[in-house]
Structure formats: structure tokens, C-alpha cells
Amino acid sequence: MKISGIQKTSLIDYPGYISTIIFTQGCNYRCPYCHNPSLIAADSNEESYLSVNKVMSFLKKRKGLIDALSITGGEPTIQADLKEFITEIRTLGLKIKLDTNGSKPEILETLIQAGILDYIAMDIKSSLDKYPKTTGSKFDFLSSIRKSINIIQKSGLDYEFRTTVVPGFHENEDFKDIGLLIEGAEKYYIQNFKADICYNSKLMGITSFPLYKLEDFQKTIAPYVQKVYIRE
């Protein structure tokens, strides 16, 4: 596991639970507006990676103070030993939340079938026709995205889908397309873009969407999902 950092405590990342967050290194997307650009390259700062033993030791000391571990990135599902890592963490009695971009449905299915996940948060970057622009990737992940959505919705686990919205990348009509893509979803979050840190520095400092625009997006997608929330 390439683990680049730990956030000791979060009261909001895993809804309803106090969690520790770990950040895995490496991502197969190059989203221009990525807020964690230092985590994209898979081979950067290898000497600074935290060992699994160190993470386990840290979590043991947090016993009784946290309920869960949230695994984010980067993209956790590109880690070759993710299943083994989560299995070891489960011995501590912690719930596991996994963040993913949905590009590896076969990994998601393996983890779900193993019974080692409690919550999945999947990013829906945009309507599918805009994925090359929003992900900065030339790879064809579209069939994988559809498969991951289907796997998650049928998993029986608690889950959410979410989209970080960025001026110039998202508009109102996209949310009808997203709604059709995730139709029937339990929870969907619209997250406002923060321009202080970006993979593409040209986006730094641009003005995020005002609240009324987020509410417009919310109204557009609301007929397709059970609940829609805004994260400003």
C-alpha cells in the first residue's frame, strides 16, 4: 500500500461516524480541478510512504476514539494490496468507508463480495460525454463507470454518489444525464469546487458556483434520485 498521509479525525467524511482518513498515493485520472494534486503521481516521494504496520499501530492507539477508517486518495482501487490491507484493518473492529472514481469495477466487486466494506462514496465526474474533459484522461472508462454504479446500487451497502461542480466543466443539462445514469440512487451530493489548490494551476482562483446555481443543479437531478444534498 502506498499511503501518503493520515488525517487523525473527521466528523464529516463518514456520515454518522467519527473516522480517521488515510490518503493513498496514485490516481489513474488527471482531473484539472483535483484538490489533492500531490497524490496523483504513483511513484512520488516513495520514502515518505507510511507502512501498513505504522498505520495499524496508529489506529490501535485511536481505539475508542474513532468508529471508522475512510480510505481515499488518489484512487485507492489501483492499490494492488487494497483487499489485504482492508482485511487487516477490519480486525480492529472499525467500519470501512471507501472513496473511488469507479474506474475499477472488478476491484469494487471483489471487496464487496468479501464483506469488508461498509460505505462506498463514488465520484460521478460529469455526464459521460464530458468524462474525457473532466478526468483529463484519454482512457475509455465509460463502461467501467456504468458497471461500478450498478455494482454499488445492488451491493446492499450504504453508499453515496457525488459530483464536484466546476464553472466551465458543468452546466445544468449535465445533471439530467447524471440523474439518468444513477437513477434510483439513495444519496447524491453536489460539492462546490474550491479553487485554492488545483492540478491545473490555471483554475486556481476562479470563482466557484453561487448557491443559487447549486440549487438549480439540485432541482434538475432531484426527480431521478431519492435524496440530493449540497456541500458548499
Tab-separated table of C-alpha atoms in Angstrom:
chain	number	residue	atom	x	y	z
A	1	MET	CA	0.000	0.000	0.000
A	2	LYS	CA	1.239	3.437	-0.911
A	3	ILE	CA	-0.111	5.565	1.930
A	4	SER	CA	0.952	9.202	1.868
A	5	GLY	CA	-0.866	10.664	4.836
A	6	ILE	CA	-3.315	10.408	7.697
A	7	GLN	CA	-5.957	12.798	8.982
A	8	LYS	CA	-6.450	11.856	12.613
A	9	THR	CA	-10.100	12.758	12.965
A	10	SER	CA	-13.031	13.707	10.765
A	11	LEU	CA	-16.586	14.286	11.932
A	12	ILE	CA	-17.999	14.694	8.415
A	13	ASP	CA	-16.238	12.347	5.996
A	14	TYR	CA	-18.158	9.217	7.013
A	15	PRO	CA	-21.747	10.321	7.729
A	16	GLY	CA	-22.774	9.477	11.262
A	17	TYR	CA	-19.361	8.277	12.418
A	18	ILE	CA	-16.072	9.634	13.713
A	19	SER	CA	-13.356	8.497	11.341
A	20	THR	CA	-9.671	8.614	10.611
A	21	ILE	CA	-8.804	9.230	6.956
A	22	ILE	CA	-5.863	7.731	5.085
A	23	PHE	CA	-4.696	9.045	1.723
A	24	THR	CA	-3.369	6.581	-0.846
A	25	GLN	CA	-0.841	7.656	-3.457
A	26	GLY	CA	-1.542	7.419	-7.178
A	27	CYS	CA	-4.525	8.041	-9.445
A	28	ASN	CA	-5.492	6.972	-12.960
A	29	TYR	CA	-7.290	10.276	-13.609
A	30	ARG	CA	-5.848	13.735	-14.154
A	31	CYS	CA	-8.827	15.897	-13.248
A	32	PRO	CA	-7.795	19.515	-13.916
A	33	TYR	CA	-9.575	20.696	-10.761
A	34	CYS	CA	-8.264	17.942	-8.458
A	35	HIS	CA	-7.891	19.276	-4.917
A	36	ASN	CA	-5.199	16.703	-3.996
A	37	PRO	CA	-2.737	17.012	-6.911
A	38	SER	CA	0.193	15.822	-4.803
A	39	LEU	CA	-1.495	12.402	-4.591
A	40	ILE	CA	-1.801	11.838	-8.349
A	41	ALA	CA	1.650	10.512	-9.273
A	42	ALA	CA	2.016	6.884	-8.218
A	43	ASP	CA	5.780	6.996	-7.716
A	44	SER	CA	6.340	10.299	-5.939
A	45	ASN	CA	8.029	10.528	-2.524
A	46	GLU	CA	8.192	6.755	-2.023
A	47	GLU	CA	10.451	7.151	1.001
A	48	SER	CA	7.728	9.117	2.756
A	49	TYR	CA	5.048	6.404	2.458
A	50	LEU	CA	3.580	5.168	5.716
A	51	SER	CA	3.930	1.438	6.294
A	52	VAL	CA	0.877	-0.702	7.000
A	53	ASN	CA	2.397	-1.551	10.387
A	54	LYS	CA	2.675	2.132	11.235
A	55	VAL	CA	-0.935	2.745	10.207
A	56	MET	CA	-2.122	-0.244	12.246
A	57	SER	CA	-0.193	0.970	15.281
A	58	PHE	CA	-1.697	4.437	14.918
A	59	LEU	CA	-5.239	3.078	14.619
A	60	LYS	CA	-4.806	0.827	17.654
A	61	LYS	CA	-3.944	3.923	19.687
A	62	ARG	CA	-7.135	5.569	18.404
A	63	LYS	CA	-9.305	2.695	19.602
A	64	GLY	CA	-12.335	4.050	21.426
A	65	LEU	CA	-11.856	7.492	19.858
A	66	ILE	CA	-12.928	6.642	16.306
A	67	ASP	CA	-15.581	4.411	14.751
A	68	ALA	CA	-14.266	4.056	11.227
A	69	LEU	CA	-11.470	4.360	8.710
A	70	SER	CA	-12.040	6.274	5.483
A	71	ILE	CA	-9.770	5.316	2.591
A	72	THR	CA	-9.317	7.985	-0.062
A	73	GLY	CA	-6.680	9.154	-2.480
A	74	GLY	CA	-5.599	9.355	-5.134
A	75	GLU	CA	-7.594	6.347	-6.251
A	76	PRO	CA	-7.499	3.521	-3.680
A	77	THR	CA	-8.649	0.790	-6.073
A	78	ILE	CA	-5.391	0.938	-8.059
A	79	GLN	CA	-3.502	-0.268	-4.967
A	80	ALA	CA	-2.560	-3.909	-5.587
A	81	ASP	CA	-2.880	-4.952	-1.939
A	82	LEU	CA	-6.004	-2.983	-1.025
A	83	LYS	CA	-8.052	-6.068	-0.129
A	84	GLU	CA	-5.364	-7.417	2.200
A	85	PHE	CA	-4.973	-4.014	3.830
A	86	ILE	CA	-8.693	-3.591	4.500
A	87	THR	CA	-8.952	-7.157	5.801
A	88	GLU	CA	-6.226	-6.381	8.328
A	89	ILE	CA	-7.884	-3.118	9.377
A	90	ARG	CA	-11.174	-4.958	9.946
A	91	THR	CA	-9.541	-6.912	12.776
A	92	LEU	CA	-9.579	-3.653	14.761
A	93	GLY	CA	-13.379	-3.554	14.669
A	94	LEU	CA	-13.542	-0.389	12.580
A	95	LYS	CA	-16.080	0.348	9.885
A	96	ILE	CA	-14.589	0.955	6.438
A	97	LYS	CA	-15.545	3.721	4.009
A	98	LEU	CA	-14.017	3.622	0.538
A	99	ASP	CA	-13.802	6.587	-1.832
A	100	THR	CA	-13.479	5.717	-5.521
A	101	ASN	CA	-13.776	7.123	-9.017
A	102	GLY	CA	-15.417	3.897	-10.176
A	103	SER	CA	-12.824	3.041	-12.815
A	104	LYS	CA	-12.139	-0.433	-11.365
A	105	PRO	CA	-15.496	-2.241	-11.034
A	106	GLU	CA	-13.828	-5.640	-10.713
A	107	ILE	CA	-11.985	-4.449	-7.598
A	108	LEU	CA	-15.169	-2.998	-6.116
A	109	GLU	CA	-16.986	-6.267	-6.713
A	110	THR	CA	-14.202	-8.268	-5.059
A	111	LEU	CA	-14.212	-6.046	-1.967
A	112	ILE	CA	-17.999	-6.104	-1.691
A	113	GLN	CA	-18.178	-9.875	-2.074
A	114	ALA	CA	-15.503	-10.229	0.609
A	115	GLY	CA	-17.787	-8.365	3.011
A	116	ILE	CA	-15.097	-5.924	4.099
A	117	LEU	CA	-16.719	-2.594	3.168
A	118	ASP	CA	-19.429	-0.648	4.990
A	119	TYR	CA	-19.793	2.515	2.900
A	120	ILE	CA	-18.815	3.486	-0.643
A	121	ALA	CA	-18.576	7.035	-1.973
A	122	MET	CA	-18.215	7.177	-5.750
A	123	ASP	CA	-17.399	10.305	-7.707
A	124	ILE	CA	-19.516	10.895	-10.793
A	125	LYS	CA	-17.255	13.340	-12.574
A	126	SER	CA	-19.831	14.594	-15.062
A	127	SER	CA	-22.184	13.405	-17.761
A	128	LEU	CA	-20.433	10.562	-19.588
A	129	ASP	CA	-19.785	12.564	-22.753
A	130	LYS	CA	-17.718	15.034	-20.709
A	131	TYR	CA	-15.578	12.445	-18.917
A	132	PRO	CA	-12.504	12.990	-21.134
A	133	LYS	CA	-12.588	16.699	-20.254
A	134	THR	CA	-13.361	16.359	-16.550
A	135	THR	CA	-10.930	13.482	-15.919
A	136	GLY	CA	-8.122	14.702	-18.157
A	137	SER	CA	-7.808	11.104	-19.312
A	138	LYS	CA	-7.831	9.518	-22.764
A	139	PHE	CA	-8.678	6.074	-21.386
A	140	ASP	CA	-12.163	4.751	-22.050
A	141	PHE	CA	-13.550	4.229	-18.561
A	142	LEU	CA	-17.184	4.735	-19.523
A	143	SER	CA	-18.262	1.084	-19.452
A	144	SER	CA	-16.431	0.738	-16.139
A	145	ILE	CA	-18.322	3.701	-14.699
A	146	ARG	CA	-21.663	2.143	-15.618
A	147	LYS	CA	-20.610	-1.206	-14.154
A	148	SER	CA	-19.427	0.363	-10.896
A	149	ILE	CA	-22.676	2.286	-10.466
A	150	ASN	CA	-24.661	-0.907	-10.987
A	151	ILE	CA	-22.470	-2.904	-8.592
A	152	ILE	CA	-22.743	-0.264	-5.870
A	153	GLN	CA	-26.508	0.143	-6.185
A	154	LYS	CA	-27.012	-3.611	-5.911
A	155	SER	CA	-24.462	-4.116	-3.121
A	156	GLY	CA	-26.800	-3.694	-0.158
A	157	LEU	CA	-24.233	-1.345	1.392
A	158	ASP	CA	-24.707	2.261	2.397
A	159	TYR	CA	-23.367	4.487	-0.373
A	160	GLU	CA	-23.362	7.882	-1.992
A	161	PHE	CA	-22.659	9.315	-5.413
A	162	ARG	CA	-21.231	12.808	-5.665
A	163	THR	CA	-20.088	15.379	-8.188
A	164	THR	CA	-17.686	18.251	-7.618
A	165	VAL	CA	-19.030	21.061	-9.779
A	166	VAL	CA	-16.715	23.487	-11.553
A	167	PRO	CA	-17.519	26.528	-13.716
A	168	GLY	CA	-16.583	25.737	-17.305
A	169	PHE	CA	-16.947	21.997	-16.725
A	170	HIS	CA	-20.523	21.578	-15.511
A	171	GLU	CA	-23.847	23.062	-16.562
A	172	ASN	CA	-27.457	22.406	-15.703
A	173	GLU	CA	-28.171	19.927	-18.506
A	174	ASP	CA	-25.403	17.627	-17.229
A	175	PHE	CA	-27.458	16.838	-14.153
A	176	LYS	CA	-30.287	15.300	-16.124
A	177	ASP	CA	-27.723	12.998	-17.754
A	178	ILE	CA	-26.158	12.177	-14.387
A	179	GLY	CA	-29.613	11.573	-12.946
A	180	LEU	CA	-30.403	9.052	-15.665
A	181	LEU	CA	-27.026	7.402	-15.077
A	182	ILE	CA	-27.586	6.868	-11.333
A	183	GLU	CA	-31.387	6.704	-11.389
A	184	GLY	CA	-32.850	5.498	-8.098
A	185	ALA	CA	-29.701	6.276	-6.107
A	186	GLU	CA	-30.193	6.657	-2.360
A	187	LYS	CA	-27.996	9.737	-1.905
A	188	TYR	CA	-26.368	12.202	-4.249
A	189	TYR	CA	-24.163	15.108	-3.211
A	190	ILE	CA	-23.346	18.237	-5.182
A	191	GLN	CA	-19.972	19.508	-3.960
A	192	ASN	CA	-18.812	23.012	-4.759
A	193	PHE	CA	-15.360	23.430	-6.246
A	194	LYS	CA	-12.672	25.087	-4.132
A	195	ALA	CA	-10.094	26.938	-6.194
A	196	ASP	CA	-7.275	27.255	-3.655
A	197	ILE	CA	-5.452	24.111	-4.881
A	198	CYS	CA	-5.787	22.539	-8.352
A	199	TYR	CA	-3.897	20.095	-10.559
A	200	ASN	CA	-4.198	22.661	-13.351
A	201	SER	CA	-2.924	25.875	-11.808
A	202	LYS	CA	-4.864	27.932	-14.373
A	203	LEU	CA	-8.044	27.086	-12.460
A	204	MET	CA	-6.743	28.435	-9.171
A	205	GLY	CA	-8.618	31.493	-8.057
A	206	ILE	CA	-11.646	31.124	-10.332
A	207	THR	CA	-14.980	31.843	-8.701
A	208	SER	CA	-16.984	28.825	-7.541
A	209	PHE	CA	-20.666	28.484	-8.382
A	210	PRO	CA	-23.002	30.635	-6.251
A	211	LEU	CA	-25.529	28.819	-4.098
A	212	TYR	CA	-28.446	29.501	-6.442
A	213	LYS	CA	-26.640	27.612	-9.236
A	214	LEU	CA	-26.078	24.638	-6.950
A	215	GLU	CA	-29.784	24.731	-6.130
A	216	ASP	CA	-30.588	24.750	-9.861
A	217	PHE	CA	-28.465	21.624	-10.304
A	218	GLN	CA	-30.209	20.107	-7.299
A	219	LYS	CA	-33.658	20.728	-8.800
A	220	THR	CA	-32.620	19.194	-12.121
A	221	ILE	CA	-31.363	15.917	-10.666
A	222	ALA	CA	-33.919	15.612	-7.839
A	223	PRO	CA	-36.538	13.651	-9.876
A	224	TYR	CA	-34.023	10.865	-10.511
A	225	VAL	CA	-32.638	10.153	-7.027
A	226	GLN	CA	-34.055	9.668	-3.552
A	227	LYS	CA	-32.156	12.470	-1.793
A	228	VAL	CA	-29.945	15.305	-3.033
A	229	TYR	CA	-27.647	17.325	-0.798
A	230	ILE	CA	-25.416	20.337	-1.357
A	231	ARG	CA	-21.944	20.548	0.132
A	232	GLU	CA	-20.640	24.087	-0.116
